[in-house]
Every structure is written in structure tokens, then in C-alpha cells.
PDB file of C-alpha atoms and ligand atoms in Angstrom:
ATOM      1  CA  MET A   1       0.000   0.000   0.000  1.00  0.00           C
ATOM      2  CA  SER A   2       1.167   3.514  -0.813  1.00  0.00           C
ATOM      3  CA  SER A   3       2.320   5.495   2.191  1.00  0.00           C
ATOM      4  CA  PHE A   4       1.624   8.738   0.369  1.00  0.00           C
ATOM      5  CA  PRO A   5      -1.693  10.590   0.207  1.00  0.00           C
ATOM      6  CA  LYS A   6      -3.671  10.120  -3.006  1.00  0.00           C
ATOM      7  CA  TYR A   7      -6.026  12.991  -2.229  1.00  0.00           C
ATOM      8  CA  ALA A   8      -6.153  16.225  -0.289  1.00  0.00           C
ATOM      9  CA  TYR A   9      -8.845  18.633   0.783  1.00  0.00           C
ATOM     10  CA  PHE A  10      -7.674  21.825  -0.889  1.00  0.00           C
ATOM     11  CA  GLU A  11      -9.364  25.085  -1.883  1.00  0.00           C
ATOM     12  CA  GLY A  12     -12.749  23.832  -0.751  1.00  0.00           C
ATOM     13  CA  LYS A  13     -12.810  20.394  -2.373  1.00  0.00           C
ATOM     14  CA  ILE A  14     -11.159  16.998  -2.478  1.00  0.00           C
ATOM     15  CA  VAL A  15      -8.575  16.906  -5.250  1.00  0.00           C
ATOM     16  CA  PRO A  16      -5.811  14.520  -6.398  1.00  0.00           C
ATOM     17  CA  PHE A  17      -2.882  15.106  -4.057  1.00  0.00           C
ATOM     18  CA  GLU A  18      -0.597  16.436  -6.854  1.00  0.00           C
ATOM     19  CA  GLN A  19      -3.011  19.318  -7.417  1.00  0.00           C
ATOM     20  CA  ALA A  20      -2.698  20.587  -3.836  1.00  0.00           C
ATOM     21  CA  THR A  21       0.221  22.966  -4.359  1.00  0.00           C
ATOM     22  CA  LEU A  22       1.188  26.484  -3.284  1.00  0.00           C
ATOM     23  CA  SER A  23       3.202  29.303  -4.824  1.00  0.00           C
ATOM     24  CA  VAL A  24       6.760  29.977  -3.594  1.00  0.00           C
ATOM     25  CA  MET A  25       5.429  33.444  -2.746  1.00  0.00           C
ATOM     26  CA  ASN A  26       2.830  31.971  -0.391  1.00  0.00           C
ATOM     27  CA  HIS A  27       2.764  33.925   2.873  1.00  0.00           C
ATOM     28  CA  THR A  28       2.733  30.860   5.151  1.00  0.00           C
ATOM     29  CA  PHE A  29       5.632  29.294   3.244  1.00  0.00           C
ATOM     30  CA  ASN A  30       7.659  32.483   3.690  1.00  0.00           C
ATOM     31  CA  TYR A  31       6.744  33.475   7.258  1.00  0.00           C
ATOM     32  CA  GLY A  32       5.422  30.372   9.022  1.00  0.00           C
ATOM     33  CA  THR A  33       2.024  32.031   9.415  1.00  0.00           C
ATOM     34  CA  GLY A  34      -0.069  28.900   9.761  1.00  0.00           C
ATOM     35  CA  ALA A  35      -1.764  26.735  12.354  1.00  0.00           C
ATOM     36  CA  PHE A  36      -2.040  22.994  12.125  1.00  0.00           C
ATOM     37  CA  GLY A  37      -3.288  19.831  13.755  1.00  0.00           C
ATOM     38  CA  GLY A  38      -2.318  16.198  14.003  1.00  0.00           C
ATOM     39  CA  LEU A  39      -4.862  13.406  14.374  1.00  0.00           C
ATOM     40  CA  ARG A  40      -4.698   9.664  14.129  1.00  0.00           C
ATOM     41  CA  GLY A  41      -7.056   7.138  12.630  1.00  0.00           C
ATOM     42  CA  TYR A  42      -6.819   3.567  13.964  1.00  0.00           C
ATOM     43  CA  TRP A  43      -7.718   0.565  11.842  1.00  0.00           C
ATOM     44  CA  ASN A  44      -9.782  -1.974  13.795  1.00  0.00           C
ATOM     45  CA  GLU A  45      -9.333  -5.289  11.973  1.00  0.00           C
ATOM     46  CA  GLU A  46     -12.103  -7.164  13.854  1.00  0.00           C
ATOM     47  CA  GLU A  47     -14.695  -4.563  12.919  1.00  0.00           C
ATOM     48  CA  LYS A  48     -13.093  -3.679   9.562  1.00  0.00           C
ATOM     49  CA  GLN A  49     -13.474  -0.080  10.583  1.00  0.00           C
ATOM     50  CA  LEU A  50     -11.229   2.999  10.709  1.00  0.00           C
ATOM     51  CA  PHE A  51     -11.776   5.044  13.867  1.00  0.00           C
ATOM     52  CA  VAL A  52     -10.583   8.650  14.096  1.00  0.00           C
ATOM     53  CA  PHE A  53      -9.658   9.543  17.658  1.00  0.00           C
ATOM     54  CA  ARG A  54     -11.396  12.596  19.149  1.00  0.00           C
ATOM     55  CA  PRO A  55     -11.650  14.552  15.870  1.00  0.00           C
ATOM     56  CA  LEU A  56     -14.047  17.152  17.273  1.00  0.00           C
ATOM     57  CA  ASP A  57     -11.605  18.030  20.071  1.00  0.00           C
ATOM     58  CA  HIS A  58      -8.726  18.176  17.606  1.00  0.00           C
ATOM     59  CA  PHE A  59     -10.618  20.469  15.248  1.00  0.00           C
ATOM     60  CA  LYS A  60     -11.683  22.716  18.145  1.00  0.00           C
ATOM     61  CA  ARG A  61      -8.037  23.189  19.061  1.00  0.00           C
ATOM     62  CA  PHE A  62      -7.142  23.585  15.397  1.00  0.00           C
ATOM     63  CA  LEU A  63      -9.611  26.438  14.958  1.00  0.00           C
ATOM     64  CA  ASN A  64      -8.505  27.958  18.257  1.00  0.00           C
ATOM     65  CA  SER A  65      -4.891  27.877  17.051  1.00  0.00           C
ATOM     66  CA  ALA A  66      -6.011  29.733  13.898  1.00  0.00           C
ATOM     67  CA  ARG A  67      -7.932  32.190  16.109  1.00  0.00           C
ATOM     68  CA  LEU A  68      -4.717  32.952  17.977  1.00  0.00           C
ATOM     69  CA  LEU A  69      -3.390  34.140  14.608  1.00  0.00           C
ATOM     70  CA  ALA A  70      -6.551  36.197  13.995  1.00  0.00           C
ATOM     71  CA  PHE A  71      -7.420  34.079  10.944  1.00  0.00           C
ATOM     72  CA  LYS A  72     -10.897  34.539   9.561  1.00  0.00           C
ATOM     73  CA  LEU A  73     -12.125  31.071   8.591  1.00  0.00           C
ATOM     74  CA  ASP A  74     -15.565  29.904   7.598  1.00  0.00           C
ATOM     75  CA  TYR A  75     -15.370  26.487   9.271  1.00  0.00           C
ATOM     76  CA  THR A  76     -16.863  24.868  12.352  1.00  0.00           C
ATOM     77  CA  PRO A  77     -15.278  21.837  14.078  1.00  0.00           C
ATOM     78  CA  GLU A  78     -18.310  19.776  12.977  1.00  0.00           C
ATOM     79  CA  LYS A  79     -17.890  20.796   9.349  1.00  0.00           C
ATOM     80  CA  LEU A  80     -14.190  19.870   9.461  1.00  0.00           C
ATOM     81  CA  VAL A  81     -15.060  16.423  10.856  1.00  0.00           C
ATOM     82  CA  ASP A  82     -17.450  15.885   7.922  1.00  0.00           C
ATOM     83  CA  ILE A  83     -14.797  16.981   5.419  1.00  0.00           C
ATOM     84  CA  LEU A  84     -12.232  14.695   7.041  1.00  0.00           C
ATOM     85  CA  LEU A  85     -14.546  11.676   6.941  1.00  0.00           C
ATOM     86  CA  GLU A  86     -15.223  12.291   3.263  1.00  0.00           C
ATOM     87  CA  LEU A  87     -11.496  12.573   2.574  1.00  0.00           C
ATOM     88  CA  LEU A  88     -10.729   9.341   4.440  1.00  0.00           C
ATOM     89  CA  ARG A  89     -13.523   7.490   2.626  1.00  0.00           C
ATOM     90  CA  THR A  90     -12.142   8.706  -0.681  1.00  0.00           C
ATOM     91  CA  GLU A  91      -8.700   7.403   0.299  1.00  0.00           C
ATOM     92  CA  GLY A  92     -10.221   4.128   1.503  1.00  0.00           C
ATOM     93  CA  TRP A  93      -7.464   3.476   4.034  1.00  0.00           C
ATOM     94  CA  GLN A  94      -7.521   0.116   5.845  1.00  0.00           C
ATOM     95  CA  THR A  95      -4.534   0.829   8.065  1.00  0.00           C
ATOM     96  CA  ASN A  96      -3.480   3.235  10.815  1.00  0.00           C
ATOM     97  CA  VAL A  97      -3.196   6.762   9.481  1.00  0.00           C
ATOM     98  CA  TYR A  98      -1.985  10.189  10.491  1.00  0.00           C
ATOM     99  CA  ILE A  99      -4.085  13.208   9.544  1.00  0.00           C
ATOM    100  CA  ARG A 100      -2.730  16.690   9.039  1.00  0.00           C
ATOM    101  CA  PRO A 101      -5.014  19.740   8.766  1.00  0.00           C
ATOM    102  CA  VAL A 102      -3.303  23.066   8.076  1.00  0.00           C
ATOM    103  CA  ALA A 103      -4.849  26.534   8.240  1.00  0.00           C
ATOM    104  CA  TYR A 104      -2.740  28.867   6.156  1.00  0.00           C
ATOM    105  CA  VAL A 105      -2.588  32.226   4.475  1.00  0.00           C
ATOM    106  CA  THR A 106      -3.546  31.717   0.851  1.00  0.00           C
ATOM    107  CA  SER A 107      -2.307  35.176  -0.204  1.00  0.00           C
ATOM    108  CA  ASN A 108       0.860  35.425  -2.251  1.00  0.00           C
ATOM    109  CA  VAL A 109       2.200  38.638  -0.823  1.00  0.00           C
ATOM    110  CA  ILE A 110       5.323  40.085   0.777  1.00  0.00           C
ATOM    111  CA  GLY A 111       4.795  41.734   4.188  1.00  0.00           C
ATOM    112  CA  VAL A 112       4.821  40.268   7.686  1.00  0.00           C
ATOM    113  CA  ARG A 113       1.404  40.681   9.276  1.00  0.00           C
ATOM    114  CA  LEU A 114      -1.702  38.646  10.030  1.00  0.00           C
ATOM    115  CA  ASN A 115      -4.440  41.089   9.053  1.00  0.00           C
ATOM    116  CA  ASP A 116      -5.856  41.873   5.641  1.00  0.00           C
ATOM    117  CA  LEU A 117      -4.977  38.520   4.105  1.00  0.00           C
ATOM    118  CA  ASP A 118      -6.887  35.550   2.715  1.00  0.00           C
ATOM    119  CA  TYR A 119      -6.989  32.295   4.633  1.00  0.00           C
ATOM    120  CA  GLY A 120      -7.719  28.671   3.826  1.00  0.00           C
ATOM    121  CA  VAL A 121      -7.650  25.104   5.126  1.00  0.00           C
ATOM    122  CA  THR A 122      -6.084  21.982   3.658  1.00  0.00           C
ATOM    123  CA  ILE A 123      -6.186  18.408   5.004  1.00  0.00           C
ATOM    124  CA  PHE A 124      -4.299  15.282   3.978  1.00  0.00           C
ATOM    125  CA  SER A 125      -3.765  11.833   5.474  1.00  0.00           C
ATOM    126  CA  LEU A 126      -1.224   9.050   5.131  1.00  0.00           C
ATOM    127  CA  PRO A 127      -0.419   5.635   6.639  1.00  0.00           C
ATOM    128  CA  PHE A 128       1.631   6.044   9.777  1.00  0.00           C
ATOM    129  CA  GLY A 129       3.341   3.881  12.377  1.00  0.00           C
ATOM    130  CA  SER A 130       5.466   4.840  15.387  1.00  0.00           C
ATOM    131  CA  TYR A 131       6.800   8.330  15.948  1.00  0.00           C
ATOM    132  CA  VAL A 132       9.669   7.488  18.302  1.00  0.00           C
ATOM    133  CA  PRO A 133      11.657   4.288  17.697  1.00  0.00           C
ATOM    134  CA  ASN A 134      11.468   2.910  21.212  1.00  0.00           C
ATOM    135  CA  GLU A 135       8.106   3.559  22.853  1.00  0.00           C
ATOM    136  CA  GLU A 136       8.872   1.213  25.739  1.00  0.00           C
ATOM    137  CA  GLY A 137      12.256   2.647  26.634  1.00  0.00           C
ATOM    138  CA  THR A 138      12.818   6.196  25.479  1.00  0.00           C
ATOM    139  CA  HIS A 139      16.127   7.771  26.464  1.00  0.00           C
ATOM    140  CA  VAL A 140      15.888  11.526  26.832  1.00  0.00           C
ATOM    141  CA  THR A 141      18.068  14.488  27.689  1.00  0.00           C
ATOM    142  CA  PHE A 142      17.309  18.009  28.835  1.00  0.00           C
ATOM    143  CA  SER A 143      17.497  20.332  25.870  1.00  0.00           C
ATOM    144  CA  SER A 144      19.740  23.391  26.033  1.00  0.00           C
ATOM    145  CA  TRP A 145      16.983  25.179  24.104  1.00  0.00           C
ATOM    146  CA  ARG A 146      14.095  26.742  26.010  1.00  0.00           C
ATOM    147  CA  ARG A 147      10.467  26.220  25.065  1.00  0.00           C
ATOM    148  CA  ILE A 148       8.910  29.183  23.213  1.00  0.00           C
ATOM    149  CA  ASP A 149       7.299  31.602  25.613  1.00  0.00           C
ATOM    150  CA  ASP A 150       3.605  32.412  25.246  1.00  0.00           C
ATOM    151  CA  ASN A 151       4.486  36.109  25.188  1.00  0.00           C
ATOM    152  CA  SER A 152       6.590  35.550  22.069  1.00  0.00           C
ATOM    153  CA  ILE A 153       4.600  32.975  20.092  1.00  0.00           C
ATOM    154  CA  PRO A 154       1.342  31.416  21.360  1.00  0.00           C
ATOM    155  CA  ALA A 155       2.535  28.239  23.077  1.00  0.00           C
ATOM    156  CA  ARG A 156      -0.880  26.643  23.696  1.00  0.00           C
ATOM    157  CA  GLY A 157      -1.678  26.363  19.997  1.00  0.00           C
ATOM    158  CA  LYS A 158      -0.055  24.511  17.115  1.00  0.00           C
ATOM    159  CA  ILE A 159       1.520  27.389  15.235  1.00  0.00           C
ATOM    160  CA  THR A 160       3.519  26.419  12.149  1.00  0.00           C
ATOM    161  CA  GLY A 161       6.489  28.772  12.604  1.00  0.00           C
ATOM    162  CA  ALA A 162       6.828  27.823  16.275  1.00  0.00           C
ATOM    163  CA  TYR A 163       7.956  24.338  15.263  1.00  0.00           C
ATOM    164  CA  ILE A 164      11.434  25.686  14.532  1.00  0.00           C
ATOM    165  CA  ASN A 165      11.741  25.488  18.333  1.00  0.00           C
ATOM    166  CA  SER A 166      10.700  21.807  18.276  1.00  0.00           C
ATOM    167  CA  ALA A 167      12.993  21.054  15.333  1.00  0.00           C
ATOM    168  CA  LEU A 168      16.056  22.555  17.066  1.00  0.00           C
ATOM    169  CA  ILE A 169      15.247  20.619  20.238  1.00  0.00           C
ATOM    170  CA  LYS A 170      14.709  17.299  18.476  1.00  0.00           C
ATOM    171  CA  THR A 171      17.706  17.608  16.163  1.00  0.00           C
ATOM    172  CA  ASP A 172      20.171  18.289  18.953  1.00  0.00           C
ATOM    173  CA  ALA A 173      18.751  15.412  21.001  1.00  0.00           C
ATOM    174  CA  LEU A 174      19.022  12.962  18.084  1.00  0.00           C
ATOM    175  CA  LEU A 175      22.530  14.075  17.098  1.00  0.00           C
ATOM    176  CA  ALA A 176      23.644  13.617  20.709  1.00  0.00           C
ATOM    177  CA  GLY A 177      22.352  10.022  20.622  1.00  0.00           C
ATOM    178  CA  PHE A 178      19.084  10.477  22.552  1.00  0.00           C
ATOM    179  CA  ASP A 179      15.570   9.610  21.368  1.00  0.00           C
ATOM    180  CA  GLU A 180      13.916  12.815  22.563  1.00  0.00           C
ATOM    181  CA  ALA A 181      14.409  15.819  24.847  1.00  0.00           C
ATOM    182  CA  LEU A 182      12.661  17.413  27.770  1.00  0.00           C
ATOM    183  CA  VAL A 183      12.396  21.165  27.450  1.00  0.00           C
ATOM    184  CA  LEU A 184      12.447  23.777  30.194  1.00  0.00           C
ATOM    185  CA  ASN A 185      10.396  26.947  29.914  1.00  0.00           C
ATOM    186  CA  GLN A 186      11.739  30.464  30.541  1.00  0.00           C
ATOM    187  CA  ASP A 187      11.096  29.974  34.275  1.00  0.00           C
ATOM    188  CA  GLY A 188      13.339  26.905  34.321  1.00  0.00           C
ATOM    189  CA  HIS A 189      10.502  24.442  34.909  1.00  0.00           C
ATOM    190  CA  ILE A 190       9.617  21.536  32.673  1.00  0.00           C
ATOM    191  CA  SER A 191       7.243  22.311  29.840  1.00  0.00           C
ATOM    192  CA  GLU A 192       7.150  19.221  27.609  1.00  0.00           C
ATOM    193  CA  GLY A 193       9.044  17.283  24.944  1.00  0.00           C
ATOM    194  CA  SER A 194       9.711  18.535  21.419  1.00  0.00           C
ATOM    195  CA  ALA A 195       6.218  17.474  20.286  1.00  0.00           C
ATOM    196  CA  GLU A 196       4.611  15.657  23.199  1.00  0.00           C
ATOM    197  CA  ASN A 197       3.368  16.322  26.724  1.00  0.00           C
ATOM    198  CA  PHE A 198       5.101  15.000  29.829  1.00  0.00           C
ATOM    199  CA  PHE A 199       4.005  13.095  32.929  1.00  0.00           C
ATOM    200  CA  MET A 200       5.970  11.613  35.809  1.00  0.00           C
ATOM    201  CA  ILE A 201       4.906   9.300  38.635  1.00  0.00           C
ATOM    202  CA  ARG A 202       6.245   9.734  42.161  1.00  0.00           C
ATOM    203  CA  ASP A 203       4.938   7.683  45.074  1.00  0.00           C
ATOM    204  CA  GLY A 204       1.883   6.600  43.091  1.00  0.00           C
ATOM    205  CA  VAL A 205       0.823  10.141  42.106  1.00  0.00           C
ATOM    206  CA  ALA A 206       1.027  11.422  38.528  1.00  0.00           C
ATOM    207  CA  TYR A 207       2.325  14.948  37.937  1.00  0.00           C
ATOM    208  CA  THR A 208       2.158  16.986  34.748  1.00  0.00           C
ATOM    209  CA  PRO A 209       2.967  20.655  34.057  1.00  0.00           C
ATOM    210  CA  PRO A 210      -0.059  23.016  34.022  1.00  0.00           C
ATOM    211  CA  VAL A 211      -1.384  24.683  30.854  1.00  0.00           C
ATOM    212  CA  THR A 212       0.349  27.885  32.004  1.00  0.00           C
ATOM    213  CA  ALA A 213       3.809  26.272  31.707  1.00  0.00           C
ATOM    214  CA  ASN A 214       4.018  27.082  27.952  1.00  0.00           C
ATOM    215  CA  ILE A 215       2.822  23.625  26.969  1.00  0.00           C
ATOM    216  CA  LEU A 216       0.664  22.752  23.994  1.00  0.00           C
ATOM    217  CA  GLU A 217      -2.795  21.960  25.318  1.00  0.00           C
ATOM    218  CA  GLY A 218      -2.637  18.317  24.261  1.00  0.00           C
ATOM    219  CA  ILE A 219      -5.683  16.209  23.499  1.00  0.00           C
ATOM    220  CA  THR A 220      -3.774  13.066  24.511  1.00  0.00           C
ATOM    221  CA  ARG A 221      -2.757  14.763  27.769  1.00  0.00           C
ATOM    222  CA  ARG A 222      -6.440  15.320  28.510  1.00  0.00           C
ATOM    223  CA  THR A 223      -7.253  11.714  27.582  1.00  0.00           C
ATOM    224  CA  ILE A 224      -4.439  10.386  29.767  1.00  0.00           C
ATOM    225  CA  MET A 225      -5.450  12.502  32.768  1.00  0.00           C
ATOM    226  CA  HIS A 226      -8.944  11.049  32.480  1.00  0.00           C
ATOM    227  CA  LEU A 227      -7.781   7.440  32.095  1.00  0.00           C
ATOM    228  CA  LEU A 228      -5.325   7.701  34.991  1.00  0.00           C
ATOM    229  CA  ARG A 229      -8.001   9.077  37.309  1.00  0.00           C
ATOM    230  CA  GLU A 230     -11.052   7.103  36.206  1.00  0.00           C
ATOM    231  CA  GLU A 231      -9.607   3.771  35.108  1.00  0.00           C
ATOM    232  CA  LEU A 232      -6.322   3.331  36.994  1.00  0.00           C
ATOM    233  CA  GLY A 233      -7.340   5.192  40.173  1.00  0.00           C
ATOM    234  CA  VAL A 234      -4.176   7.300  40.019  1.00  0.00           C
ATOM    235  CA  GLU A 235      -4.311  10.838  41.378  1.00  0.00           C
ATOM    236  CA  VAL A 236      -3.195  13.436  38.797  1.00  0.00           C
ATOM    237  CA  VAL A 237      -1.715  16.760  39.907  1.00  0.00           C
ATOM    238  CA  GLU A 238      -1.050  19.642  37.508  1.00  0.00           C
ATOM    239  CA  ARG A 239       1.823  21.677  38.866  1.00  0.00           C
ATOM    240  CA  GLU A 240       5.258  23.015  38.013  1.00  0.00           C
ATOM    241  CA  ILE A 241       7.922  20.314  37.825  1.00  0.00           C
ATOM    242  CA  ASP A 242      11.632  20.878  38.480  1.00  0.00           C
ATOM    243  CA  ARG A 243      14.396  19.207  36.523  1.00  0.00           C
ATOM    244  CA  THR A 244      15.795  17.160  39.390  1.00  0.00           C
ATOM    245  CA  GLU A 245      12.375  15.825  40.344  1.00  0.00           C
ATOM    246  CA  VAL A 246      12.465  13.887  37.089  1.00  0.00           C
ATOM    247  CA  TYR A 247      15.731  12.229  38.127  1.00  0.00           C
ATOM    248  CA  LEU A 248      13.909  10.914  41.215  1.00  0.00           C
ATOM    249  CA  ALA A 249      10.691   9.852  39.451  1.00  0.00           C
ATOM    250  CA  ASP A 250       9.527   6.234  39.729  1.00  0.00           C
ATOM    251  CA  GLU A 251       8.107   6.341  36.207  1.00  0.00           C
ATOM    252  CA  ALA A 252       7.820   8.932  33.447  1.00  0.00           C
ATOM    253  CA  PHE A 253       6.306   9.108  29.995  1.00  0.00           C
ATOM    254  CA  PHE A 254       5.554  11.275  26.989  1.00  0.00           C
ATOM    255  CA  CYS A 255       2.127  11.391  25.409  1.00  0.00           C
ATOM    256  CA  GLY A 256       0.772  12.874  22.221  1.00  0.00           C
ATOM    257  CA  THR A 257      -1.071  11.897  19.086  1.00  0.00           C
ATOM    258  CA  GLY A 258       2.182  11.001  17.328  1.00  0.00           C
ATOM    259  CA  VAL A 259       4.122   9.452  20.193  1.00  0.00           C
ATOM    260  CA  GLN A 260       0.971   7.879  21.749  1.00  0.00           C
ATOM    261  CA  VAL A 261       2.286   6.795  25.179  1.00  0.00           C
ATOM    262  CA  ALA A 262       6.075   6.387  25.312  1.00  0.00           C
ATOM    263  CA  ALA A 263       7.812   5.272  28.500  1.00  0.00           C
ATOM    264  CA  ILE A 264      10.843   7.359  29.462  1.00  0.00           C
ATOM    265  CA  THR A 265      13.306   4.972  31.041  1.00  0.00           C
ATOM    266  CA  LYS A 266      16.483   7.071  31.113  1.00  0.00           C
ATOM    267  CA  VAL A 267      17.111  10.801  31.504  1.00  0.00           C
ATOM    268  CA  ASP A 268      20.627  12.113  30.926  1.00  0.00           C
ATOM    269  CA  HIS A 269      21.988   8.555  31.426  1.00  0.00           C
ATOM    270  CA  ARG A 270      20.207   8.214  34.780  1.00  0.00           C
ATOM    271  CA  PRO A 271      17.666   5.376  34.961  1.00  0.00           C
ATOM    272  CA  ILE A 272      14.070   6.329  35.790  1.00  0.00           C
ATOM    273  CA  GLY A 273      12.988   3.918  38.515  1.00  0.00           C
ATOM    274  CA  ASP A 274      14.754   0.651  37.714  1.00  0.00           C
ATOM    275  CA  GLY A 275      15.384   1.740  34.118  1.00  0.00           C
ATOM    276  CA  ARG A 276      12.542  -0.277  32.640  1.00  0.00           C
ATOM    277  CA  MET A 277       8.961   0.618  31.748  1.00  0.00           C
ATOM    278  CA  GLY A 278       7.092   0.655  35.077  1.00  0.00           C
ATOM    279  CA  PRO A 279       3.727  -0.839  36.098  1.00  0.00           C
ATOM    280  CA  ILE A 280       1.541   2.267  35.761  1.00  0.00           C
ATOM    281  CA  VAL A 281       2.897   3.193  32.329  1.00  0.00           C
ATOM    282  CA  THR A 282       2.542  -0.439  31.193  1.00  0.00           C
ATOM    283  CA  ARG A 283      -1.146  -0.544  32.183  1.00  0.00           C
ATOM    284  CA  LEU A 284      -1.778   2.919  30.789  1.00  0.00           C
ATOM    285  CA  ARG A 285      -0.250   2.069  27.389  1.00  0.00           C
ATOM    286  CA  ASP A 286      -2.309  -1.105  27.060  1.00  0.00           C
ATOM    287  CA  LEU A 287      -5.469   0.772  27.979  1.00  0.00           C
ATOM    288  CA  TYR A 288      -4.652   3.667  25.643  1.00  0.00           C
ATOM    289  CA  PHE A 289      -4.187   1.353  22.656  1.00  0.00           C
ATOM    290  CA  ASP A 290      -7.499  -0.376  23.416  1.00  0.00           C
ATOM    291  CA  VAL A 291      -9.289   2.965  23.750  1.00  0.00           C
ATOM    292  CA  VAL A 292      -7.953   4.514  20.527  1.00  0.00           C
ATOM    293  CA  ALA A 293      -8.768   1.373  18.521  1.00  0.00           C
ATOM    294  CA  GLY A 294     -12.379   1.460  19.734  1.00  0.00           C
ATOM    295  CA  ARG A 295     -12.090  -1.636  21.923  1.00  0.00           C
ATOM    296  CA  VAL A 296     -13.462   0.023  25.092  1.00  0.00           C
ATOM    297  CA  GLU A 297     -17.232   0.495  24.954  1.00  0.00           C
ATOM    298  CA  LYS A 298     -17.225   3.248  27.578  1.00  0.00           C
ATOM    299  CA  TYR A 299     -15.029   5.461  25.391  1.00  0.00           C
ATOM    300  CA  ARG A 300     -16.561   4.700  21.997  1.00  0.00           C
ATOM    301  CA  HIS A 301     -17.787   8.302  21.836  1.00  0.00           C
ATOM    302  CA  TRP A 302     -14.121   9.261  21.255  1.00  0.00           C
ATOM    303  CA  ASN A 303     -13.888   6.911  18.233  1.00  0.00           C
ATOM    304  CA  VAL A 304     -15.532   8.308  15.122  1.00  0.00           C
ATOM    305  CA  PRO A 305     -16.055   5.607  12.447  1.00  0.00           C
ATOM    306  CA  VAL A 306     -15.109   6.474   8.879  1.00  0.00           C
ATOM    307  CA  TYR A 307     -16.960   3.768   6.961  1.00  0.00           C
ATOM    308  CA  GLU A 308     -20.704   3.309   6.924  1.00  0.00           C
ATOM    309  CA  LYS A 309     -21.838  -0.205   7.889  1.00  0.00           C
TER     310      LYS A 309
HETATM  311  N1  PMP B   1       3.238  19.269  22.490  1.00  0.00           N
HETATM  312  C1  PMP B   1       3.592  19.616  21.246  1.00  0.00           C
HETATM  313  C2  PMP B   1       4.594  20.711  21.039  1.00  0.00           C
HETATM  314  C3  PMP B   1       3.037  18.931  20.148  1.00  0.00           C
HETATM  315  O1  PMP B   1       3.380  19.268  18.896  1.00  0.00           O
HETATM  316  C4  PMP B   1       2.109  17.879  20.388  1.00  0.00           C
HETATM  317  C5  PMP B   1       1.531  17.119  19.232  1.00  0.00           C
HETATM  318  N2  PMP B   1       0.369  17.731  18.735  1.00  0.00           N
HETATM  319  C6  PMP B   1       1.747  17.586  21.708  1.00  0.00           C
HETATM  320  C7  PMP B   1       2.333  18.287  22.732  1.00  0.00           C
HETATM  321  C8  PMP B   1       0.700  16.560  22.006  1.00  0.00           C
HETATM  322  O2  PMP B   1      -0.571  17.062  21.646  1.00  0.00           O
HETATM  323  P1  PMP B   1      -1.760  16.094  21.238  1.00  0.00           P
HETATM  324  O3  PMP B   1      -1.924  15.108  22.318  1.00  0.00           O
HETATM  325  O4  PMP B   1      -2.943  16.977  21.086  1.00  0.00           O
HETATM  326  O5  PMP B   1      -1.365  15.444  19.949  1.00  0.00           O
END
């Protein structure tokens, strides 16, 4: 099967992927003036069904990210879900996929600003596997880069140009031989990874940085907080986290649409707990994969089926 999109939603309709192209003078291409999203669709072989995970929540954040850039867009989250389902049916995927919506400036114009421009939305999807190579034993370092500050670039939204920060963080981590990096904010507290939210477990309690720590307001983070509390009976506390607390954590993990749930087993060459994926993260990962694939009745409202039965 091709791992390339065959179609895209572009300029208001579904077109062959090759037709979804922009000018080199495009404003978003030149200045990073876009907002985007990242969703996953999970193929459920027993039901022969593709389930998109929490698309309404993803498209709400997507439109909020565009709002942070003062984009004027004629879309509702519900309308975007409908467009996405039509796109996925046209593709006919029978495998796990990644979905990328982008809100961008359609104007071909020189001049850095966000007002008095034209705006549009494109969506494409492609087969997709793991995002980090070792989801059961990720080795991370603390980045020497700081996470973008909300007073410079909106940190709580997915802003295209802001991902230079993520790219610098990830590149340096990979070139230094790590799988990922933890990033401190301007206050010196932990924000998140290069493209995923962070949790640690100490003495049976889960801790994660608050939404005011310059984190992206992750949909997976919200899902995980719910599953920890309601299904695993683990207390979740949102508060600032210091660097050396992580060294003393019993367990730690990243979560995000791409990374899903990835156990962090070593930080700066120090083992987390006994250096292997711990019991809470093990249970959480199993549960998460059941939930996203539509195998947990209680959470089926998060799984939106693509194909009509
Ligand atoms: N932080 C950043 C910087 C990200 O890019 C992502 C991926 N969207 C996340 C966290 C996780 O967010 P979500 O769970 O909504 O995918």
C-alpha cells in the first residue's frame, strides 16, 4: 500500500494530491504564518473499521490555534469532521493513518502581518506507524533550548512557525544520541518534549505541568489525565515540575497523538525507577491502545467511524 496521500482537501474540495500545491510566494511558506493539527485514525481489523480519535476536540483546538493568529475562517469543528470523513472514505485506508489539517494564508504577498490577508484550510492523510523508535524505553536528555514563551509565540496552539523550536530541540537530542528531549520553559521548569506532553509518577501520584507552563494543550494529555483518574485510580496533579524531580521519578512518559504513550526509562543517562517501563505506564499504554482502537465500549464516543456499515 502507498504510504503517500492520493487525495487532499484543498481550496474547498477533495482533489488529487498532486493538485494541492502552493506558490513559492505563499505567505505561510515564507513566514510560518499557519496553524495545524495532528490526528490519528486507527484501523480496527475485527470490525473492519477505521476510527478517528477525538476529531471534534482536535478540530476545536485547530480552529482555536487559527484564532490565535486572527485568521478569519468559515469552518466549524463539525464541518471539518465531515470533510475529514469524506477525505478518508475517498482514500479508503484500511490501516493506521496520520491526519494533518493546516490553516494557512492563501495570499501570495510580501509583508509580515496577520491582518488583511486571505486564509484557507487543507487536510491530507497518510499511513503512519510509530513516531519514536522505542516507545517502551525512550532515552531523553534536557534540551539546552528553552520552550517558546507564550508572550513571544502562542505556546498553547499549534503554530507552524513555532515548530522551529521543536525542530532545534529534536535535532540536537538525536545528534547527541538520545531519542527525545525534555524542554524547560523560561522559568526553568519543565514544559514538555519537542512534540509531546510529559508526565511523571512519584509515590503513586502522577504529575504533569499546568497549561500555564508554555505547553501545547494536548488532546492526549487530557485523555491520559482522564484514564489515569477514572480507570487506573491514580491521582493526577497539575503543577510546576523541576528538573531534578524527574531524576527521582519512579516512572515517566511522553504522550501525544504522534508518540501515543512512550515510557521514558532514562534521563541524561540516569535510569528512571529501575530503568525499565514501570507498572503504571505499562497498564496505561495497554489501555490507551485499546481505547484509541475502539475496543473500550465506555469510550466509543471518542472513536468516530469512517466507513458506513
Ligand atoms: N506538544 C507539542 C509541542 C506537540 O506538537 C504535540 C503534538 N500535537 C503535543 C504536545 C501533544 O498534543 P496532542 O496530544 O494533542 O497530539
